[in-house]
mmCIF file of C-alpha atoms in Angstrom:
data_model
loop_
_atom_site.group_PDB
_atom_site.id
_atom_site.type_symbol
_atom_site.label_atom_id
_atom_site.label_comp_id
_atom_site.label_asym_id
_atom_site.label_seq_id
_atom_site.Cartn_x
_atom_site.Cartn_y
_atom_site.Cartn_z
ATOM 1 C CA UNK A 243 -3.739 -35.918 -0.638
ATOM 2 C CA UNK A 244 -4.375 -37.813 -3.875
ATOM 3 C CA UNK A 245 -1.559 -37.760 -6.402
ATOM 4 C CA UNK A 246 -3.723 -38.102 -9.479
ATOM 5 C CA UNK A 247 -6.556 -36.016 -8.238
ATOM 6 C CA UNK A 248 -9.272 -34.559 -10.454
ATOM 7 C CA UNK A 249 -9.349 -30.912 -9.467
ATOM 8 C CA UNK A 250 -12.609 -29.596 -8.075
ATOM 9 C CA UNK A 251 -15.634 -31.199 -9.602
ATOM 10 C CA UNK A 252 -16.614 -28.717 -12.270
ATOM 11 C CA UNK A 253 -16.636 -24.979 -12.768
ATOM 12 C CA UNK A 254 -19.254 -23.538 -15.107
ATOM 13 C CA UNK A 255 -19.726 -26.999 -16.593
ATOM 14 C CA UNK A 256 -16.043 -27.435 -17.530
ATOM 15 C CA UNK A 257 -13.818 -29.994 -15.779
ATOM 16 C CA UNK A 258 -10.765 -28.502 -14.140
ATOM 17 C CA UNK A 259 -7.285 -29.291 -15.431
ATOM 18 C CA UNK A 260 -5.637 -32.322 -13.958
ATOM 19 C CA UNK A 261 -2.330 -32.370 -12.144
ATOM 20 C CA UNK A 262 0.495 -33.619 -14.329
ATOM 21 C CA UNK A 263 1.923 -36.630 -12.531
ATOM 22 C CA UNK A 264 5.340 -36.398 -14.238
ATOM 23 C CA UNK A 265 5.853 -32.852 -12.933
ATOM 24 C CA UNK A 266 4.483 -33.610 -9.473
ATOM 25 C CA UNK A 267 6.820 -36.591 -9.078
ATOM 26 C CA UNK A 268 9.776 -34.420 -10.108
ATOM 27 C CA UNK A 269 8.806 -31.623 -7.704
ATOM 28 C CA UNK A 270 8.169 -34.133 -4.919
ATOM 29 C CA UNK A 271 11.738 -35.374 -5.121
ATOM 30 C CA UNK A 272 13.442 -32.002 -5.630
ATOM 31 C CA UNK A 273 11.475 -29.885 -3.181
ATOM 32 C CA UNK A 274 11.388 -32.450 -0.389
ATOM 33 C CA UNK A 275 15.200 -32.253 -0.538
ATOM 34 C CA UNK A 276 15.340 -28.444 -0.857
ATOM 35 C CA UNK A 277 12.486 -27.294 1.393
ATOM 36 C CA UNK A 278 12.215 -30.148 3.898
ATOM 37 C CA UNK A 279 9.071 -30.045 6.032
ATOM 38 C CA UNK A 280 7.843 -26.841 4.335
ATOM 39 C CA UNK A 281 7.208 -28.667 1.031
ATOM 40 C CA UNK A 282 4.170 -30.613 2.268
ATOM 41 C CA UNK A 283 2.026 -27.519 2.965
ATOM 42 C CA UNK A 284 3.315 -25.727 -0.151
ATOM 43 C CA UNK A 285 2.412 -28.755 -2.293
ATOM 44 C CA UNK A 286 -1.115 -28.803 -0.844
ATOM 45 C CA UNK A 287 -1.667 -25.205 -2.012
ATOM 46 C CA UNK A 288 -0.011 -25.573 -5.428
ATOM 47 C CA UNK A 289 -2.157 -28.633 -6.228
ATOM 48 C CA UNK A 290 -5.416 -26.987 -5.056
ATOM 49 C CA UNK A 291 -6.352 -24.100 -7.400
ATOM 50 C CA UNK A 292 -9.661 -23.569 -5.563
ATOM 51 C CA UNK A 293 -7.689 -22.163 -2.596
ATOM 52 C CA UNK A 294 -5.621 -19.734 -4.708
ATOM 53 C CA UNK A 295 -6.053 -16.009 -4.111
ATOM 54 C CA UNK A 296 -5.831 -12.977 -6.385
ATOM 55 C CA UNK A 297 -4.856 -9.437 -5.464
ATOM 56 C CA UNK A 298 -6.450 -6.367 -7.032
ATOM 57 C CA UNK A 299 -3.929 -3.671 -8.032
ATOM 58 C CA UNK A 300 -5.745 -0.391 -8.668
ATOM 59 C CA UNK A 301 -4.778 1.698 -11.685
ATOM 60 C CA UNK A 302 -4.006 5.262 -10.568
ATOM 61 C CA UNK A 303 -4.598 6.510 -14.125
ATOM 62 C CA UNK A 304 -8.228 5.363 -14.176
ATOM 63 C CA UNK A 305 -10.327 6.714 -11.310
ATOM 64 C CA UNK A 306 -13.297 4.511 -10.500
ATOM 65 C CA UNK A 307 -15.661 5.844 -7.832
ATOM 66 C CA UNK A 308 -17.027 3.110 -5.600
ATOM 67 C CA UNK A 309 -14.434 0.459 -6.504
ATOM 68 C CA UNK A 310 -12.640 0.586 -3.145
ATOM 69 C CA UNK A 311 -15.881 0.462 -1.155
ATOM 70 C CA UNK A 312 -17.046 -2.458 -3.328
ATOM 71 C CA UNK A 313 -13.782 -4.288 -2.558
ATOM 72 C CA UNK A 314 -14.198 -3.588 1.151
ATOM 73 C CA UNK A 315 -17.732 -5.010 1.085
ATOM 74 C CA UNK A 316 -16.307 -8.232 -0.355
ATOM 75 C CA UNK A 317 -13.744 -8.570 2.419
ATOM 76 C CA UNK A 318 -10.728 -6.997 0.716
ATOM 77 C CA UNK A 319 -8.236 -4.850 2.639
ATOM 78 C CA UNK A 320 -5.045 -2.947 1.676
ATOM 79 C CA UNK A 321 -2.258 -5.454 1.038
ATOM 80 C CA UNK A 322 0.844 -3.564 2.074
ATOM 81 C CA UNK A 323 1.326 -1.744 5.376
ATOM 82 C CA UNK A 324 2.525 1.851 5.575
ATOM 83 C CA UNK A 325 5.535 0.614 7.588
ATOM 84 C CA UNK A 326 7.242 -0.643 4.417
ATOM 85 C CA UNK A 327 10.556 1.067 3.549
ATOM 86 C CA UNK A 328 9.094 1.989 0.134
ATOM 87 C CA UNK A 329 5.380 2.363 -0.518
ATOM 88 C CA UNK A 330 4.343 5.278 -2.767
ATOM 89 C CA UNK A 331 1.027 6.905 -1.863
ATOM 90 C CA UNK A 332 -0.440 6.195 -5.311
ATOM 91 C CA UNK A 333 0.263 2.449 -5.015
ATOM 92 C CA UNK A 334 -2.964 0.752 -3.914
ATOM 93 C CA UNK A 335 -3.456 -2.982 -3.810
ATOM 94 C CA UNK A 336 -6.206 -4.993 -2.114
ATOM 95 C CA UNK A 337 -6.290 -8.613 -0.956
ATOM 96 C CA UNK A 338 -8.474 -10.873 1.169
ATOM 97 C CA UNK A 339 -7.842 -14.169 2.912
ATOM 98 C CA UNK A 340 -10.746 -15.917 1.176
ATOM 99 C CA UNK A 341 -9.881 -17.616 -2.118
ATOM 100 C CA UNK A 342 -11.520 -16.555 -5.351
ATOM 101 C CA UNK A 343 -11.094 -13.903 -7.930
ATOM 102 C CA UNK A 344 -12.534 -10.434 -8.479
ATOM 103 C CA UNK A 345 -14.132 -10.200 -11.971
ATOM 104 C CA UNK A 346 -11.552 -9.536 -14.699
ATOM 105 C CA UNK A 347 -11.977 -6.575 -17.048
ATOM 106 C CA UNK A 348 -11.878 -7.133 -20.798
ATOM 107 C CA UNK A 349 -9.474 -5.237 -23.047
ATOM 108 C CA UNK A 350 -11.257 -2.370 -24.804
ATOM 109 C CA UNK A 351 -9.145 -0.223 -27.144
ATOM 110 C CA UNK A 352 -9.209 3.414 -26.034
ATOM 111 C CA UNK A 353 -10.435 2.598 -22.506
ATOM 112 C CA UNK A 354 -8.148 2.236 -19.497
ATOM 113 C CA UNK A 355 -8.761 -0.670 -17.147
ATOM 114 C CA UNK A 356 -9.416 0.187 -13.494
ATOM 115 C CA UNK A 357 -7.426 -2.652 -11.937
ATOM 116 C CA UNK A 358 -5.050 -5.537 -12.609
ATOM 117 C CA UNK A 359 -5.526 -9.001 -11.066
ATOM 118 C CA UNK A 360 -2.343 -10.751 -9.985
ATOM 119 C CA UNK A 361 -0.543 -12.824 -7.381
ATOM 120 C CA UNK A 362 0.246 -10.342 -4.581
ATOM 121 C CA UNK A 363 3.761 -11.793 -4.180
ATOM 122 C CA UNK A 364 4.611 -10.619 -7.700
ATOM 123 C CA UNK A 365 4.471 -7.029 -6.413
ATOM 124 C CA UNK A 366 7.373 -7.611 -4.002
ATOM 125 C CA UNK A 367 10.050 -7.315 -6.747
ATOM 126 C CA UNK A 368 8.536 -3.960 -7.770
ATOM 127 C CA UNK A 369 8.525 -2.644 -4.192
ATOM 128 C CA UNK A 370 12.083 -3.919 -3.710
ATOM 129 C CA UNK A 371 13.220 -1.993 -6.815
ATOM 130 C CA UNK A 372 12.188 1.351 -5.212
ATOM 131 C CA UNK A 373 11.783 3.310 -8.457
ATOM 132 C CA UNK A 374 11.784 7.110 -8.038
ATOM 133 C CA UNK A 375 10.351 9.775 -10.366
ATOM 134 C CA UNK A 376 12.706 10.650 -13.217
ATOM 135 C CA UNK A 377 14.838 7.499 -13.067
ATOM 136 C CA UNK A 378 15.649 5.525 -16.207
ATOM 137 C CA UNK A 379 14.231 2.027 -15.757
ATOM 138 C CA UNK A 380 14.589 -1.241 -17.672
ATOM 139 C CA UNK A 381 12.156 -4.156 -17.316
ATOM 140 C CA UNK A 382 14.284 -6.763 -19.083
ATOM 141 C CA UNK A 383 11.716 -9.606 -19.423
ATOM 142 C CA UNK A 384 8.523 -7.586 -19.188
ATOM 143 C CA UNK A 385 5.627 -9.683 -20.553
ATOM 144 C CA UNK A 386 2.808 -10.042 -19.751
ATOM 145 C CA UNK A 387 3.272 -6.578 -18.231
ATOM 146 C CA UNK A 388 1.936 -6.767 -14.680
ATOM 147 C CA UNK A 389 5.191 -5.635 -13.095
ATOM 148 C CA UNK A 390 5.615 -2.878 -15.705
ATOM 149 C CA UNK A 391 2.139 -1.596 -14.824
ATOM 150 C CA UNK A 392 2.976 -1.852 -11.101
ATOM 151 C CA UNK A 393 6.204 0.156 -11.564
ATOM 152 C CA UNK A 394 4.166 2.939 -13.160
ATOM 153 C CA UNK A 395 1.798 2.901 -10.173
ATOM 154 C CA UNK A 396 4.838 3.739 -8.016
ATOM 155 C CA UNK A 397 6.615 6.470 -9.967
ATOM 156 C CA UNK A 398 6.958 8.272 -13.279
ATOM 157 C CA UNK A 399 10.306 7.213 -14.788
ATOM 158 C CA UNK A 400 12.322 9.571 -16.973
ATOM 159 C CA UNK A 401 12.413 6.759 -19.504
ATOM 160 C CA UNK A 402 10.911 3.284 -19.130
ATOM 161 C CA UNK A 403 12.223 0.504 -21.388
ATOM 162 C CA UNK A 404 10.035 -2.619 -21.436
ATOM 163 C CA UNK A 405 11.659 -5.502 -23.275
ATOM 164 C CA UNK A 406 10.227 -8.880 -24.277
ATOM 165 C CA UNK A 407 12.073 -11.199 -26.665
ATOM 166 C CA UNK A 408 9.176 -13.542 -27.447
ATOM 167 C CA UNK A 409 6.995 -12.194 -30.259
ATOM 168 C CA UNK A 410 3.612 -13.394 -28.948
ATOM 169 C CA UNK A 411 4.355 -12.285 -25.382
ATOM 170 C CA UNK A 412 5.579 -8.917 -26.681
ATOM 171 C CA UNK A 413 2.174 -8.278 -28.265
ATOM 172 C CA UNK A 414 0.568 -9.224 -24.942
ATOM 173 C CA UNK A 415 2.848 -6.723 -23.200
ATOM 174 C CA UNK A 416 1.895 -3.942 -25.634
ATOM 175 C CA UNK A 417 -1.803 -4.630 -25.058
ATOM 176 C CA UNK A 418 -1.314 -4.547 -21.269
ATOM 177 C CA UNK A 419 0.439 -1.170 -21.447
ATOM 178 C CA UNK A 420 -2.273 0.164 -23.773
ATOM 179 C CA UNK A 421 -4.926 -1.033 -21.281
ATOM 180 C CA UNK A 422 -3.430 0.676 -18.224
ATOM 181 C CA UNK A 423 -1.286 3.643 -19.224
ATOM 182 C CA UNK A 424 -2.666 6.963 -20.605
ATOM 183 C CA UNK A 425 -1.425 8.344 -23.921
ATOM 184 C CA UNK A 426 0.336 11.218 -22.130
ATOM 185 C CA UNK A 427 2.745 8.730 -20.515
ATOM 186 C CA UNK A 428 3.121 6.314 -23.432
ATOM 187 C CA UNK A 429 5.908 8.481 -24.891
ATOM 188 C CA UNK A 430 8.024 7.702 -21.804
ATOM 189 C CA UNK A 431 7.819 3.995 -22.619
ATOM 190 C CA UNK A 432 9.818 2.046 -25.191
ATOM 191 C CA UNK A 433 8.720 -1.514 -25.943
ATOM 192 C CA UNK A 434 11.404 -3.627 -27.621
ATOM 193 C CA UNK A 435 11.861 -7.270 -28.673
ATOM 194 C CA UNK A 436 15.608 -7.553 -28.084
ATOM 195 C CA UNK A 437 17.449 -10.589 -26.765
ATOM 196 C CA UNK A 438 17.799 -9.587 -23.115
ATOM 197 C CA UNK A 439 21.250 -11.168 -22.977
ATOM 198 C CA UNK A 440 22.514 -8.495 -25.416
ATOM 199 C CA UNK A 441 20.969 -5.341 -23.920
ATOM 200 C CA UNK A 442 23.890 -4.784 -21.535
ATOM 201 C CA UNK A 443 26.311 -4.638 -24.478
ATOM 202 C CA UNK A 444 23.926 -2.585 -26.643
ATOM 203 C CA UNK A 445 23.075 -0.066 -23.890
ATOM 204 C CA UNK A 446 25.872 -0.126 -21.294
ATOM 205 C CA UNK A 447 25.361 1.873 -18.086
ATOM 206 C CA UNK A 448 22.078 3.362 -19.336
ATOM 207 C CA UNK A 449 19.701 2.647 -16.436
ATOM 208 C CA UNK A 450 19.260 3.582 -12.777
ATOM 209 C CA UNK A 451 17.062 0.550 -12.035
ATOM 210 C CA UNK A 452 16.697 -2.817 -13.767
ATOM 211 C CA UNK A 453 14.117 -5.521 -13.102
ATOM 212 C CA UNK A 454 14.994 -9.045 -14.247
ATOM 213 C CA UNK A 455 11.796 -11.066 -13.825
ATOM 214 C CA UNK A 456 13.473 -14.022 -15.469
ATOM 215 C CA UNK A 457 11.990 -16.826 -17.546
ATOM 216 C CA UNK A 458 11.775 -19.733 -15.109
ATOM 217 C CA UNK A 459 10.133 -23.071 -14.452
ATOM 218 C CA UNK A 460 6.758 -21.721 -13.359
ATOM 219 C CA UNK A 461 5.823 -24.186 -10.618
ATOM 220 C CA UNK A 462 2.101 -23.353 -10.567
ATOM 221 C CA UNK A 463 1.450 -23.700 -14.292
ATOM 222 C CA UNK A 464 3.846 -26.592 -14.886
ATOM 223 C CA UNK A 465 1.919 -28.737 -12.397
ATOM 224 C CA UNK A 466 -1.062 -28.537 -14.748
ATOM 225 C CA UNK A 467 0.741 -29.267 -18.034
ATOM 226 C CA UNK A 468 -1.924 -30.871 -20.218
ATOM 227 C CA UNK A 469 0.577 -32.849 -22.301
ATOM 228 C CA UNK A 470 2.802 -35.283 -20.309
ATOM 229 C CA UNK A 471 5.351 -35.402 -23.168
ATOM 230 C CA UNK A 472 5.637 -31.597 -23.231
ATOM 231 C CA UNK A 473 5.968 -31.679 -19.428
ATOM 232 C CA UNK A 474 8.794 -34.236 -19.602
ATOM 233 C CA UNK A 475 10.565 -32.081 -22.209
ATOM 234 C CA UNK A 476 10.184 -28.998 -19.999
ATOM 235 C CA UNK A 477 11.708 -30.861 -17.072
ATOM 236 C CA UNK A 478 14.682 -31.892 -19.218
ATOM 237 C CA UNK A 479 15.172 -28.304 -20.423
ATOM 238 C CA UNK A 480 14.828 -27.019 -16.865
ATOM 239 C CA UNK A 481 18.532 -27.575 -16.254
ATOM 240 C CA UNK A 482 19.374 -25.043 -18.985
ATOM 241 C CA UNK A 483 17.301 -22.233 -17.455
ATOM 242 C CA UNK A 484 19.868 -21.247 -14.827
ATOM 243 C CA UNK A 485 22.426 -20.573 -17.576
ATOM 244 C CA UNK A 486 19.958 -18.273 -19.382
ATOM 245 C CA UNK A 487 19.070 -16.538 -16.100
ATOM 246 C CA UNK A 488 22.739 -15.937 -15.318
ATOM 247 C CA UNK A 489 23.317 -14.431 -18.789
ATOM 248 C CA UNK A 490 20.283 -12.147 -18.391
ATOM 249 C CA UNK A 491 21.538 -11.020 -14.993
ATOM 250 C CA UNK A 492 25.022 -10.346 -16.314
ATOM 251 C CA UNK A 493 23.485 -8.265 -19.119
ATOM 252 C CA UNK A 494 21.408 -6.356 -16.520
ATOM 253 C CA UNK A 495 24.549 -5.545 -14.503
ATOM 254 C CA UNK A 496 26.206 -4.128 -17.646
ATOM 255 C CA UNK A 497 23.101 -2.047 -18.407
ATOM 256 C CA UNK A 498 23.117 -0.516 -14.907
ATOM 257 C CA UNK A 499 24.813 2.755 -14.090
ATOM 258 C CA UNK A 500 27.229 2.704 -11.141
ATOM 259 C CA UNK A 501 25.128 3.300 -8.038
ATOM 260 C CA UNK A 502 22.102 1.738 -9.720
ATOM 261 C CA UNK A 503 20.302 -1.327 -8.407
ATOM 262 C CA UNK A 504 18.629 -4.369 -9.863
ATOM 263 C CA UNK A 505 16.051 -6.830 -8.636
ATOM 264 C CA UNK A 506 15.990 -10.447 -9.827
ATOM 265 C CA UNK A 507 12.804 -12.472 -9.457
ATOM 266 C CA UNK A 508 11.294 -15.809 -10.467
ATOM 267 C CA UNK A 509 8.073 -17.687 -9.702
ATOM 268 C CA UNK A 510 9.789 -20.986 -8.921
ATOM 269 C CA UNK A 511 10.958 -22.596 -5.682
ATOM 270 C CA UNK A 512 14.038 -24.067 -7.385
ATOM 271 C CA UNK A 513 17.376 -23.236 -5.736
ATOM 272 C CA UNK A 514 19.192 -23.754 -9.040
ATOM 273 C CA UNK A 515 17.202 -20.879 -10.580
ATOM 274 C CA UNK A 516 17.227 -18.680 -7.476
ATOM 275 C CA UNK A 517 19.972 -18.564 -4.855
ATOM 276 C CA UNK A 518 22.504 -20.370 -7.030
ATOM 277 C CA UNK A 519 22.132 -17.854 -9.893
ATOM 278 C CA UNK A 520 22.546 -14.912 -7.509
ATOM 279 C CA UNK A 521 25.586 -16.525 -5.866
ATOM 280 C CA UNK A 522 27.145 -17.036 -9.287
ATOM 281 C CA UNK A 523 26.652 -13.350 -10.177
ATOM 282 C CA UNK A 524 28.055 -12.161 -6.842
ATOM 283 C CA UNK A 525 31.087 -14.418 -7.310
ATOM 284 C CA UNK A 526 31.721 -13.430 -10.935
ATOM 285 C CA UNK A 527 30.899 -9.675 -10.908
ATOM 286 C CA UNK A 528 33.236 -7.851 -8.535
ATOM 287 C CA UNK A 529 31.323 -4.578 -8.960
ATOM 288 C CA UNK A 530 28.021 -5.881 -7.528
ATOM 289 C CA UNK A 531 26.942 -6.003 -3.871
ATOM 290 C CA UNK A 532 23.912 -7.601 -2.196
ATOM 291 C CA UNK A 533 21.233 -5.281 -0.754
ATOM 292 C CA UNK A 534 19.446 -6.169 2.501
ATOM 293 C CA UNK A 535 15.717 -6.910 2.036
ATOM 294 C CA UNK A 536 14.982 -7.863 5.652
ATOM 295 C CA UNK A 537 13.191 -4.534 6.346
ATOM 296 C CA UNK A 538 10.708 -5.208 3.553
ATOM 297 C CA UNK A 539 10.279 -8.817 4.703
ATOM 298 C CA UNK A 540 9.429 -7.673 8.244
ATOM 299 C CA UNK A 541 6.948 -5.138 6.870
ATOM 300 C CA UNK A 542 4.934 -7.752 4.964
ATOM 301 C CA UNK A 543 5.354 -10.708 7.331
ATOM 302 C CA UNK A 544 1.663 -10.608 8.296
ATOM 303 C CA UNK A 545 0.573 -11.261 4.717
ATOM 304 C CA UNK A 546 3.352 -13.485 3.326
ATOM 305 C CA UNK A 547 5.105 -16.660 4.455
ATOM 306 C CA UNK A 548 8.858 -16.688 3.764
ATOM 307 C CA UNK A 549 11.261 -19.614 3.720
ATOM 308 C CA UNK A 550 13.548 -19.301 6.723
ATOM 309 C CA UNK A 551 17.323 -19.497 6.491
ATOM 310 C CA UNK A 552 17.707 -17.301 3.388
ATOM 311 C CA UNK A 553 20.428 -14.654 2.944
ATOM 312 C CA UNK A 554 19.456 -11.072 3.837
ATOM 313 C CA UNK A 555 19.452 -9.976 0.185
ATOM 314 C CA UNK A 556 16.878 -12.612 -0.870
ATOM 315 C CA UNK A 557 13.324 -13.724 -0.077
ATOM 316 C CA UNK A 558 11.323 -16.774 -1.087
ATOM 317 C CA UNK A 559 7.543 -16.529 -0.656
ATOM 318 C CA UNK A 560 5.953 -19.900 0.139
ATOM 319 C CA UNK A 561 2.243 -20.410 -0.639
ATOM 320 C CA UNK A 562 0.173 -21.324 2.404
ATOM 321 C CA UNK A 563 -3.589 -21.800 2.856
ATOM 322 C CA UNK A 564 -5.119 -18.383 3.602
ATOM 323 C CA UNK A 565 -1.896 -16.779 2.320
ATOM 324 C CA UNK A 566 -1.657 -18.608 -0.978
ATOM 325 C CA UNK A 567 0.806 -16.116 -2.517
ATOM 326 C CA UNK A 568 3.895 -17.201 -4.420
ATOM 327 C CA UNK A 569 6.082 -18.990 -5.144
ATOM 328 C CA UNK A 570 8.099 -15.815 -5.639
ATOM 329 C CA UNK A 571 11.836 -15.431 -5.269
ATOM 330 C CA UNK A 572 13.251 -11.900 -4.929
ATOM 331 C CA UNK A 573 16.889 -10.789 -4.673
ATOM 332 C CA UNK A 574 18.365 -7.285 -4.821
ATOM 333 C CA UNK A 575 21.830 -6.180 -5.929
ATOM 334 C CA UNK A 576 23.592 -2.835 -6.301
ATOM 335 C CA UNK A 577 26.289 -1.881 -8.826
ATOM 336 C CA UNK A 578 29.073 -0.074 -7.031
ATOM 337 C CA UNK A 579 31.385 0.818 -9.942
ATOM 338 C CA UNK A 580 32.013 0.394 -13.666
ATOM 339 C CA UNK A 581 33.344 -2.971 -14.754
#
């Protein structure tokens, strides 16, 4: 493969973004050490956007006759098998092995979108969370809102708190919710712009389920950083992310009720932001226990490639040609008592 490759000739007359060499060199060194032989095939997918795939998550609040048959005609099939430990009947997602993207729908105020396009691996944290009707749920780092929308495809929470600290991303989150959720359910949802590190102290033991889809070094997008100087700065700041992630997780544990569970997820392959953060929480919070995810992993093993050798409470989805989902790290914990 060519390190400084110009991606695909042209799409609709516009040249594709180029791979950022600074980031690729950094990843090459780190992920060869962390992933071994698996890195070569993962790198080939991450550096080849024309082989990326997109899943189509249907919106149960917007019925669209003919959409499912249209998806089937284009080679799409249901993404998640009925054998999964948790798969609500209303949750419908379609994928296909061919790359490409179903047409996106534009935001139209007052009109609900029929589907959400996303990386299918990003639905695994939602399915791992296992939200039930009536539960109080916190999505701690919710923008752009795909996982919030997916949670509401699974169940109707008693109260759903979607938080996003960044002002611009918070507006994006609000627009996503407005595009997918009917007015009748909007009153169940609170959108806030709090510092996620403080929510545990502000609202202790208030939630049955918490999702921490943490800010991370997004491997896919970072590889295409347009500005090499910005990319170099990101890579320097990368070391600080694990500290932020740990603080967000600790806040999430405080916000959980005893008996409640949380799911932590990122879209990076980095051990420092994944397994190491979870290990730190398990070592520092005596009231938290790991939850086995191997049943879910077995259920989706036909559609996703996982890194072998992980602990039972964690999964790492590796992108592969024909199954170009991920990277996505997922870990699940349960709070067994008050602090």
